[in-house]
Amino acid sequence: ETGVTQTPRHLVMGMTNKKSLKCEQHLGHNAMYWYKQSAKKPLELMFVYNFKEQTENNSVPSRFSPECPNSSHLFLHLHTLQPEDSALYLCASSRSMIGLAGGLDEQFFGPGTRLTVL
Amino acid sequence: KQEVTQIPAALSVPEGENLVLNCSFTDSAIYNLQWFRQDPGKGLTSLLLIQSSQREQTSGRLNASLDKSSGRSTLYIAASQPGDSATYLCAVRSGTSYGKLTFGQGTILTVHP
């Protein structure tokens, strides 16, 4: 596998369920990101991890819980979600998260998980 | 707060046309600007990244320009093909928040044969 992979690709869950989204990057990058893409809204950054440490939480509700066990893996744990949380959840990675010349902070995206909350 | 606007929201052109997509941003203190392509229901594919010190980048039939002082970028697509049909997203990396990309809403491009 190359690039950034995400599983599952599609997920349907009830509001009382607990599920997890998984992201894995095979690029040797150090920074990983979770984004949310809702219909008719721009992509929104949710979380940023750099060398396994969370560096940004963009005012995300606590029903979304990220986990980054190592620089290659990123999880998003979901519990008691609402129907308005239905969206495409995208994971991205970059070699660095600091603005450096040479495009070292260029972000590469996975295919996303299409989440539907009933 | 950085805001990114893309115009037009949608564009339909015949095959072979040259076209320009526009992106504007409110805070000129950026590290870089990235153009992406997104196919329906899919993730994002990075097309071009322009550092704040650069004026343009080229890749094949694509050329992106950056005018940081006026807060504008354009993506030029030469000799468009039906396979270019997708949503094109512009995102800026602001100088005040490491790692955070602020996205525009995108331009939906349809190239018909």
PDB file of C-alpha atoms in Angstrom:
ATOM      1  CA  GLU A   1       0.000   0.000   0.000  1.00  0.00           C
ATOM      2  CA  THR A   2       1.191   3.466  -0.760  1.00  0.00           C
ATOM      3  CA  GLY A   3       0.040   6.931   0.207  1.00  0.00           C
ATOM      4  CA  VAL A   4      -2.692   7.527   2.749  1.00  0.00           C
ATOM      5  CA  THR A   5      -5.332   4.865   3.341  1.00  0.00           C
ATOM      6  CA  GLN A   6      -8.558   5.071   5.323  1.00  0.00           C
ATOM      7  CA  THR A   7     -10.931   2.407   6.611  1.00  0.00           C
ATOM      8  CA  PRO A   8     -13.776   1.869   6.438  1.00  0.00           C
ATOM      9  CA  ARG A   9     -14.681   3.709   3.256  1.00  0.00           C
ATOM     10  CA  HIS A  10     -18.355   3.821   4.216  1.00  0.00           C
ATOM     11  CA  LEU A  11     -19.965   3.655   7.657  1.00  0.00           C
ATOM     12  CA  VAL A  12     -23.575   3.813   8.795  1.00  0.00           C
ATOM     13  CA  MET A  13     -24.176   4.069  12.521  1.00  0.00           C
ATOM     14  CA  GLY A  14     -26.906   4.841  14.977  1.00  0.00           C
ATOM     15  CA  MET A  15     -26.677   7.682  17.459  1.00  0.00           C
ATOM     16  CA  THR A  16     -25.958   5.306  20.344  1.00  0.00           C
ATOM     17  CA  ASN A  17     -23.217   3.349  18.583  1.00  0.00           C
ATOM     18  CA  LYS A  18     -19.476   3.567  19.143  1.00  0.00           C
ATOM     19  CA  LYS A  19     -17.234   3.224  16.105  1.00  0.00           C
ATOM     20  CA  SER A  20     -13.733   4.169  15.032  1.00  0.00           C
ATOM     21  CA  LEU A  21     -12.241   5.491  11.807  1.00  0.00           C
ATOM     22  CA  LYS A  22      -8.715   4.476  10.919  1.00  0.00           C
ATOM     23  CA  CYS A  23      -6.073   6.255   8.881  1.00  0.00           C
ATOM     24  CA  GLU A  24      -2.641   4.952   7.923  1.00  0.00           C
ATOM     25  CA  GLN A  25       0.077   6.725   5.991  1.00  0.00           C
ATOM     26  CA  HIS A  26       2.943   4.971   4.239  1.00  0.00           C
ATOM     27  CA  LEU A  27       4.871   8.122   3.362  1.00  0.00           C
ATOM     28  CA  GLY A  28       7.161   8.438   6.373  1.00  0.00           C
ATOM     29  CA  HIS A  29       5.435  11.655   7.409  1.00  0.00           C
ATOM     30  CA  ASN A  30       5.405  13.138  10.904  1.00  0.00           C
ATOM     31  CA  ALA A  31       2.189  15.149  10.907  1.00  0.00           C
ATOM     32  CA  MET A  32      -1.356  13.825  10.504  1.00  0.00           C
ATOM     33  CA  TYR A  33      -4.700  15.601  10.259  1.00  0.00           C
ATOM     34  CA  TRP A  34      -8.434  14.917  10.466  1.00  0.00           C
ATOM     35  CA  TYR A  35     -10.765  17.026   8.292  1.00  0.00           C
ATOM     36  CA  LYS A  36     -14.555  17.061   7.998  1.00  0.00           C
ATOM     37  CA  GLN A  37     -16.292  17.768   4.705  1.00  0.00           C
ATOM     38  CA  SER A  38     -20.032  18.444   4.998  1.00  0.00           C
ATOM     39  CA  ALA A  39     -22.344  19.121   2.121  1.00  0.00           C
ATOM     40  CA  LYS A  40     -22.222  22.722   0.931  1.00  0.00           C
ATOM     41  CA  LYS A  41     -19.504  23.718   3.450  1.00  0.00           C
ATOM     42  CA  PRO A  42     -15.762  24.111   3.009  1.00  0.00           C
ATOM     43  CA  LEU A  43     -13.452  21.444   4.371  1.00  0.00           C
ATOM     44  CA  GLU A  44     -12.890  22.020   8.093  1.00  0.00           C
ATOM     45  CA  LEU A  45      -9.795  21.030  10.028  1.00  0.00           C
ATOM     46  CA  MET A  46     -10.633  19.004  13.166  1.00  0.00           C
ATOM     47  CA  PHE A  47      -7.356  17.828  14.689  1.00  0.00           C
ATOM     48  CA  VAL A  48      -3.620  18.036  14.032  1.00  0.00           C
ATOM     49  CA  TYR A  49      -0.975  15.649  15.358  1.00  0.00           C
ATOM     50  CA  ASN A  50       2.753  16.239  15.085  1.00  0.00           C
ATOM     51  CA  PHE A  51       5.098  13.434  16.147  1.00  0.00           C
ATOM     52  CA  LYS A  52       2.128  11.758  17.892  1.00  0.00           C
ATOM     53  CA  GLU A  53       1.316  14.860  19.933  1.00  0.00           C
ATOM     54  CA  GLN A  54      -1.946  16.715  19.402  1.00  0.00           C
ATOM     55  CA  THR A  55      -1.164  20.290  18.479  1.00  0.00           C
ATOM     56  CA  GLU A  56      -4.570  21.545  17.474  1.00  0.00           C
ATOM     57  CA  ASN A  57      -8.173  20.827  18.380  1.00  0.00           C
ATOM     58  CA  ASN A  58     -10.331  23.071  16.270  1.00  0.00           C
ATOM     59  CA  SER A  59     -13.199  23.347  18.799  1.00  0.00           C
ATOM     60  CA  VAL A  60     -14.415  19.856  18.007  1.00  0.00           C
ATOM     61  CA  PRO A  61     -17.167  18.357  20.237  1.00  0.00           C
ATOM     62  CA  SER A  62     -16.019  15.699  22.691  1.00  0.00           C
ATOM     63  CA  ARG A  63     -18.085  13.018  20.931  1.00  0.00           C
ATOM     64  CA  PHE A  64     -15.133  12.934  18.505  1.00  0.00           C
ATOM     65  CA  SER A  65     -12.013  11.552  20.165  1.00  0.00           C
ATOM     66  CA  PRO A  66      -8.748  11.294  18.198  1.00  0.00           C
ATOM     67  CA  GLU A  67      -5.905   8.910  18.933  1.00  0.00           C
ATOM     68  CA  CYS A  68      -2.435   8.821  17.410  1.00  0.00           C
ATOM     69  CA  PRO A  69      -0.443   5.808  18.676  1.00  0.00           C
ATOM     70  CA  ASN A  70       2.449   6.426  16.280  1.00  0.00           C
ATOM     71  CA  SER A  71       3.368   8.691  13.384  1.00  0.00           C
ATOM     72  CA  SER A  72       1.861   6.288  10.843  1.00  0.00           C
ATOM     73  CA  HIS A  73      -1.557   5.721  12.372  1.00  0.00           C
ATOM     74  CA  LEU A  74      -4.408   8.005  13.305  1.00  0.00           C
ATOM     75  CA  PHE A  75      -7.815   7.064  14.681  1.00  0.00           C
ATOM     76  CA  LEU A  76     -11.036   8.966  15.192  1.00  0.00           C
ATOM     77  CA  HIS A  77     -13.259   7.398  17.843  1.00  0.00           C
ATOM     78  CA  LEU A  78     -16.937   8.221  17.521  1.00  0.00           C
ATOM     79  CA  HIS A  79     -19.661   7.955  20.165  1.00  0.00           C
ATOM     80  CA  THR A  80     -23.178   9.320  20.566  1.00  0.00           C
ATOM     81  CA  LEU A  81     -23.029  11.171  17.286  1.00  0.00           C
ATOM     82  CA  GLN A  82     -25.798  13.300  15.845  1.00  0.00           C
ATOM     83  CA  PRO A  83     -27.305  13.150  12.350  1.00  0.00           C
ATOM     84  CA  GLU A  84     -25.604  16.469  11.516  1.00  0.00           C
ATOM     85  CA  ASP A  85     -22.256  14.716  11.981  1.00  0.00           C
ATOM     86  CA  SER A  86     -22.905  12.836   8.746  1.00  0.00           C
ATOM     87  CA  ALA A  87     -20.105  13.874   6.402  1.00  0.00           C
ATOM     88  CA  LEU A  88     -16.996  12.761   4.561  1.00  0.00           C
ATOM     89  CA  TYR A  89     -14.110  12.471   7.033  1.00  0.00           C
ATOM     90  CA  LEU A  90     -10.724  12.921   5.441  1.00  0.00           C
ATOM     91  CA  CYS A  91      -7.318  12.130   6.827  1.00  0.00           C
ATOM     92  CA  ALA A  92      -4.152  13.819   5.596  1.00  0.00           C
ATOM     93  CA  SER A  93      -0.452  13.704   6.345  1.00  0.00           C
ATOM     94  CA  SER A  94       2.602  15.838   5.701  1.00  0.00           C
ATOM     95  CA  ARG A  95       6.316  15.474   6.359  1.00  0.00           C
ATOM     96  CA  SER A  96       6.266  18.550   8.538  1.00  0.00           C
ATOM     97  CA  MET A  97       3.633  20.846   9.960  1.00  0.00           C
ATOM     98  CA  ILE A  98       5.879  23.842  10.050  1.00  0.00           C
ATOM     99  CA  GLY A  99       5.989  26.201   7.111  1.00  0.00           C
ATOM    100  CA  LEU A 100       9.236  25.308   5.383  1.00  0.00           C
ATOM    101  CA  ALA A 101      10.515  25.948   1.903  1.00  0.00           C
ATOM    102  CA  GLY A 102      10.469  23.066  -0.515  1.00  0.00           C
ATOM    103  CA  GLY A 103       6.929  21.977   0.149  1.00  0.00           C
ATOM    104  CA  LEU A 104       7.766  19.788   3.126  1.00  0.00           C
ATOM    105  CA  ASP A 105       4.421  20.737   4.612  1.00  0.00           C
ATOM    106  CA  GLU A 106       2.449  19.712   1.523  1.00  0.00           C
ATOM    107  CA  GLN A 107      -0.540  17.690   2.696  1.00  0.00           C
ATOM    108  CA  PHE A 108      -1.537  14.412   1.099  1.00  0.00           C
ATOM    109  CA  PHE A 109      -5.071  13.157   1.579  1.00  0.00           C
ATOM    110  CA  GLY A 110      -6.678   9.761   1.922  1.00  0.00           C
ATOM    111  CA  PRO A 111      -9.872   8.759   0.089  1.00  0.00           C
ATOM    112  CA  GLY A 112     -12.085   9.511   3.092  1.00  0.00           C
ATOM    113  CA  THR A 113     -14.748   7.701   5.091  1.00  0.00           C
ATOM    114  CA  ARG A 114     -18.337   8.508   4.168  1.00  0.00           C
ATOM    115  CA  LEU A 115     -20.187   8.528   7.521  1.00  0.00           C
ATOM    116  CA  THR A 116     -23.958   8.442   7.851  1.00  0.00           C
ATOM    117  CA  VAL A 117     -25.519   8.841  11.294  1.00  0.00           C
ATOM    118  CA  LEU A 118     -29.107   7.661  11.551  1.00  0.00           C
TER     119      LEU A 118
ATOM    120  CA  LYS B   1      -9.705  34.902  10.643  1.00  0.00           C
ATOM    121  CA  GLN B   2      -8.642  33.675   7.231  1.00  0.00           C
ATOM    122  CA  GLU B   3     -11.405  33.277   4.656  1.00  0.00           C
ATOM    123  CA  VAL B   4     -11.002  31.740   1.223  1.00  0.00           C
ATOM    124  CA  THR B   5     -13.388  32.356  -1.660  1.00  0.00           C
ATOM    125  CA  GLN B   6     -13.447  30.589  -4.992  1.00  0.00           C
ATOM    126  CA  ILE B   7     -15.102  31.928  -8.120  1.00  0.00           C
ATOM    127  CA  PRO B   8     -16.955  30.672 -10.055  1.00  0.00           C
ATOM    128  CA  ALA B   9     -18.805  28.084  -7.971  1.00  0.00           C
ATOM    129  CA  ALA B  10     -19.399  26.018 -11.099  1.00  0.00           C
ATOM    130  CA  LEU B  11     -18.093  26.090 -14.643  1.00  0.00           C
ATOM    131  CA  SER B  12     -19.100  24.124 -17.728  1.00  0.00           C
ATOM    132  CA  VAL B  13     -16.933  24.319 -20.844  1.00  0.00           C
ATOM    133  CA  PRO B  14     -16.479  22.395 -24.099  1.00  0.00           C
ATOM    134  CA  GLU B  15     -13.452  20.211 -24.509  1.00  0.00           C
ATOM    135  CA  GLY B  16     -10.328  22.008 -25.677  1.00  0.00           C
ATOM    136  CA  GLU B  17     -10.985  25.330 -24.003  1.00  0.00           C
ATOM    137  CA  ASN B  18      -8.454  27.070 -21.826  1.00  0.00           C
ATOM    138  CA  LEU B  19      -9.920  28.120 -18.505  1.00  0.00           C
ATOM    139  CA  VAL B  20      -9.128  30.014 -15.331  1.00  0.00           C
ATOM    140  CA  LEU B  21     -10.276  29.276 -11.799  1.00  0.00           C
ATOM    141  CA  ASN B  22     -10.000  32.011  -9.194  1.00  0.00           C
ATOM    142  CA  CYS B  23      -9.188  31.933  -5.509  1.00  0.00           C
ATOM    143  CA  SER B  24      -9.008  34.873  -3.110  1.00  0.00           C
ATOM    144  CA  PHE B  25      -8.013  35.022   0.549  1.00  0.00           C
ATOM    145  CA  THR B  26      -8.465  37.736   3.154  1.00  0.00           C
ATOM    146  CA  ASP B  27      -5.211  37.498   5.141  1.00  0.00           C
ATOM    147  CA  SER B  28      -2.097  37.868   3.005  1.00  0.00           C
ATOM    148  CA  ALA B  29       0.187  36.481   5.745  1.00  0.00           C
ATOM    149  CA  ILE B  30       0.347  32.982   4.303  1.00  0.00           C
ATOM    150  CA  TYR B  31       3.068  30.320   4.138  1.00  0.00           C
ATOM    151  CA  ASN B  32       1.779  28.718   0.984  1.00  0.00           C
ATOM    152  CA  LEU B  33      -1.246  27.984  -1.146  1.00  0.00           C
ATOM    153  CA  GLN B  34      -2.242  24.570  -2.432  1.00  0.00           C
ATOM    154  CA  TRP B  35      -4.599  23.600  -5.253  1.00  0.00           C
ATOM    155  CA  PHE B  36      -6.392  20.256  -5.019  1.00  0.00           C
ATOM    156  CA  ARG B  37      -8.673  18.216  -7.201  1.00  0.00           C
ATOM    157  CA  GLN B  38     -11.531  16.142  -5.765  1.00  0.00           C
ATOM    158  CA  ASP B  39     -13.503  13.593  -7.734  1.00  0.00           C
ATOM    159  CA  PRO B  40     -17.075  12.833  -6.550  1.00  0.00           C
ATOM    160  CA  GLY B  41     -17.086  10.932  -3.250  1.00  0.00           C
ATOM    161  CA  LYS B  42     -13.295  10.708  -3.233  1.00  0.00           C
ATOM    162  CA  GLY B  43     -10.407  12.260  -1.349  1.00  0.00           C
ATOM    163  CA  LEU B  44      -8.250  15.155  -2.471  1.00  0.00           C
ATOM    164  CA  THR B  45      -5.392  14.988  -4.925  1.00  0.00           C
ATOM    165  CA  SER B  46      -2.754  17.681  -4.589  1.00  0.00           C
ATOM    166  CA  LEU B  47      -2.138  19.453  -7.889  1.00  0.00           C
ATOM    167  CA  LEU B  48       0.215  22.310  -7.125  1.00  0.00           C
ATOM    168  CA  LEU B  49       1.742  23.974  -4.088  1.00  0.00           C
ATOM    169  CA  ILE B  50       3.041  27.545  -4.260  1.00  0.00           C
ATOM    170  CA  GLN B  51       5.248  28.869  -1.502  1.00  0.00           C
ATOM    171  CA  SER B  52       4.622  32.449  -0.385  1.00  0.00           C
ATOM    172  CA  SER B  53       7.898  33.529  -1.993  1.00  0.00           C
ATOM    173  CA  GLN B  54       6.925  32.104  -5.378  1.00  0.00           C
ATOM    174  CA  ARG B  55       4.815  33.666  -8.099  1.00  0.00           C
ATOM    175  CA  GLU B  56       3.757  30.547  -9.993  1.00  0.00           C
ATOM    176  CA  GLN B  57       4.049  26.800 -10.372  1.00  0.00           C
ATOM    177  CA  THR B  58       3.475  24.637 -13.420  1.00  0.00           C
ATOM    178  CA  SER B  59       2.651  20.974 -13.847  1.00  0.00           C
ATOM    179  CA  GLY B  60       1.743  19.732 -17.299  1.00  0.00           C
ATOM    180  CA  ARG B  61      -1.329  21.603 -18.513  1.00  0.00           C
ATOM    181  CA  LEU B  62      -1.783  23.289 -15.147  1.00  0.00           C
ATOM    182  CA  ASN B  63      -0.341  26.626 -14.118  1.00  0.00           C
ATOM    183  CA  ALA B  64      -1.031  28.283 -10.770  1.00  0.00           C
ATOM    184  CA  SER B  65      -0.122  31.860  -9.962  1.00  0.00           C
ATOM    185  CA  LEU B  66       0.026  33.648  -6.631  1.00  0.00           C
ATOM    186  CA  ASP B  67      -0.251  37.362  -5.902  1.00  0.00           C
ATOM    187  CA  LYS B  68       0.117  37.420  -2.145  1.00  0.00           C
ATOM    188  CA  SER B  69      -0.210  41.154  -1.713  1.00  0.00           C
ATOM    189  CA  SER B  70      -3.612  41.236  -3.384  1.00  0.00           C
ATOM    190  CA  GLY B  71      -4.704  37.944  -1.838  1.00  0.00           C
ATOM    191  CA  ARG B  72      -5.301  36.125  -5.114  1.00  0.00           C
ATOM    192  CA  SER B  73      -4.393  32.937  -6.899  1.00  0.00           C
ATOM    193  CA  THR B  74      -5.471  31.568 -10.240  1.00  0.00           C
ATOM    194  CA  LEU B  75      -5.370  28.054 -11.619  1.00  0.00           C
ATOM    195  CA  TYR B  76      -5.039  27.972 -15.396  1.00  0.00           C
ATOM    196  CA  ILE B  77      -5.967  24.759 -17.204  1.00  0.00           C
ATOM    197  CA  ALA B  78      -4.887  24.558 -20.828  1.00  0.00           C
ATOM    198  CA  ALA B  79      -6.666  22.504 -23.485  1.00  0.00           C
ATOM    199  CA  SER B  80      -9.271  21.104 -21.093  1.00  0.00           C
ATOM    200  CA  GLN B  81     -10.346  17.451 -21.365  1.00  0.00           C
ATOM    201  CA  PRO B  82     -13.415  15.573 -20.066  1.00  0.00           C
ATOM    202  CA  GLY B  83     -11.120  13.854 -17.583  1.00  0.00           C
ATOM    203  CA  ASP B  84     -10.491  17.242 -15.973  1.00  0.00           C
ATOM    204  CA  SER B  85     -14.089  17.282 -14.708  1.00  0.00           C
ATOM    205  CA  ALA B  86     -13.925  17.461 -10.917  1.00  0.00           C
ATOM    206  CA  THR B  87     -14.157  19.899  -8.032  1.00  0.00           C
ATOM    207  CA  TYR B  88     -11.092  22.111  -7.678  1.00  0.00           C
ATOM    208  CA  LEU B  89     -10.236  23.319  -4.193  1.00  0.00           C
ATOM    209  CA  CYS B  90      -7.917  26.099  -3.135  1.00  0.00           C
ATOM    210  CA  ALA B  91      -6.405  26.068   0.363  1.00  0.00           C
ATOM    211  CA  VAL B  92      -4.076  28.481   2.138  1.00  0.00           C
ATOM    212  CA  ARG B  93      -1.670  27.782   4.943  1.00  0.00           C
ATOM    213  CA  SER B  94      -1.733  30.787   7.250  1.00  0.00           C
ATOM    214  CA  GLY B  95       1.281  32.024   9.103  1.00  0.00           C
ATOM    215  CA  THR B  96      -0.464  32.090  12.460  1.00  0.00           C
ATOM    216  CA  SER B  97      -1.520  28.449  12.740  1.00  0.00           C
ATOM    217  CA  TYR B  98       0.902  25.646  12.043  1.00  0.00           C
ATOM    218  CA  GLY B  99      -0.495  22.892   9.910  1.00  0.00           C
ATOM    219  CA  LYS B 100      -3.903  24.451   9.390  1.00  0.00           C
ATOM    220  CA  LEU B 101      -5.180  24.689   5.847  1.00  0.00           C
ATOM    221  CA  THR B 102      -8.173  26.954   5.227  1.00  0.00           C
ATOM    222  CA  PHE B 103     -10.195  25.793   2.240  1.00  0.00           C
ATOM    223  CA  GLY B 104     -12.476  27.509  -0.215  1.00  0.00           C
ATOM    224  CA  GLN B 105     -15.792  25.965  -1.185  1.00  0.00           C
ATOM    225  CA  GLY B 106     -14.440  24.809  -4.502  1.00  0.00           C
ATOM    226  CA  THR B 107     -15.238  25.210  -8.180  1.00  0.00           C
ATOM    227  CA  ILE B 108     -17.154  22.378  -9.824  1.00  0.00           C
ATOM    228  CA  LEU B 109     -15.740  21.970 -13.325  1.00  0.00           C
ATOM    229  CA  THR B 110     -17.500  20.050 -16.079  1.00  0.00           C
ATOM    230  CA  VAL B 111     -15.737  19.589 -19.415  1.00  0.00           C
ATOM    231  CA  HIS B 112     -18.098  18.155 -22.008  1.00  0.00           C
ATOM    232  CA  PRO B 113     -16.975  16.413 -25.197  1.00  0.00           C
TER     233      PRO B 113
END
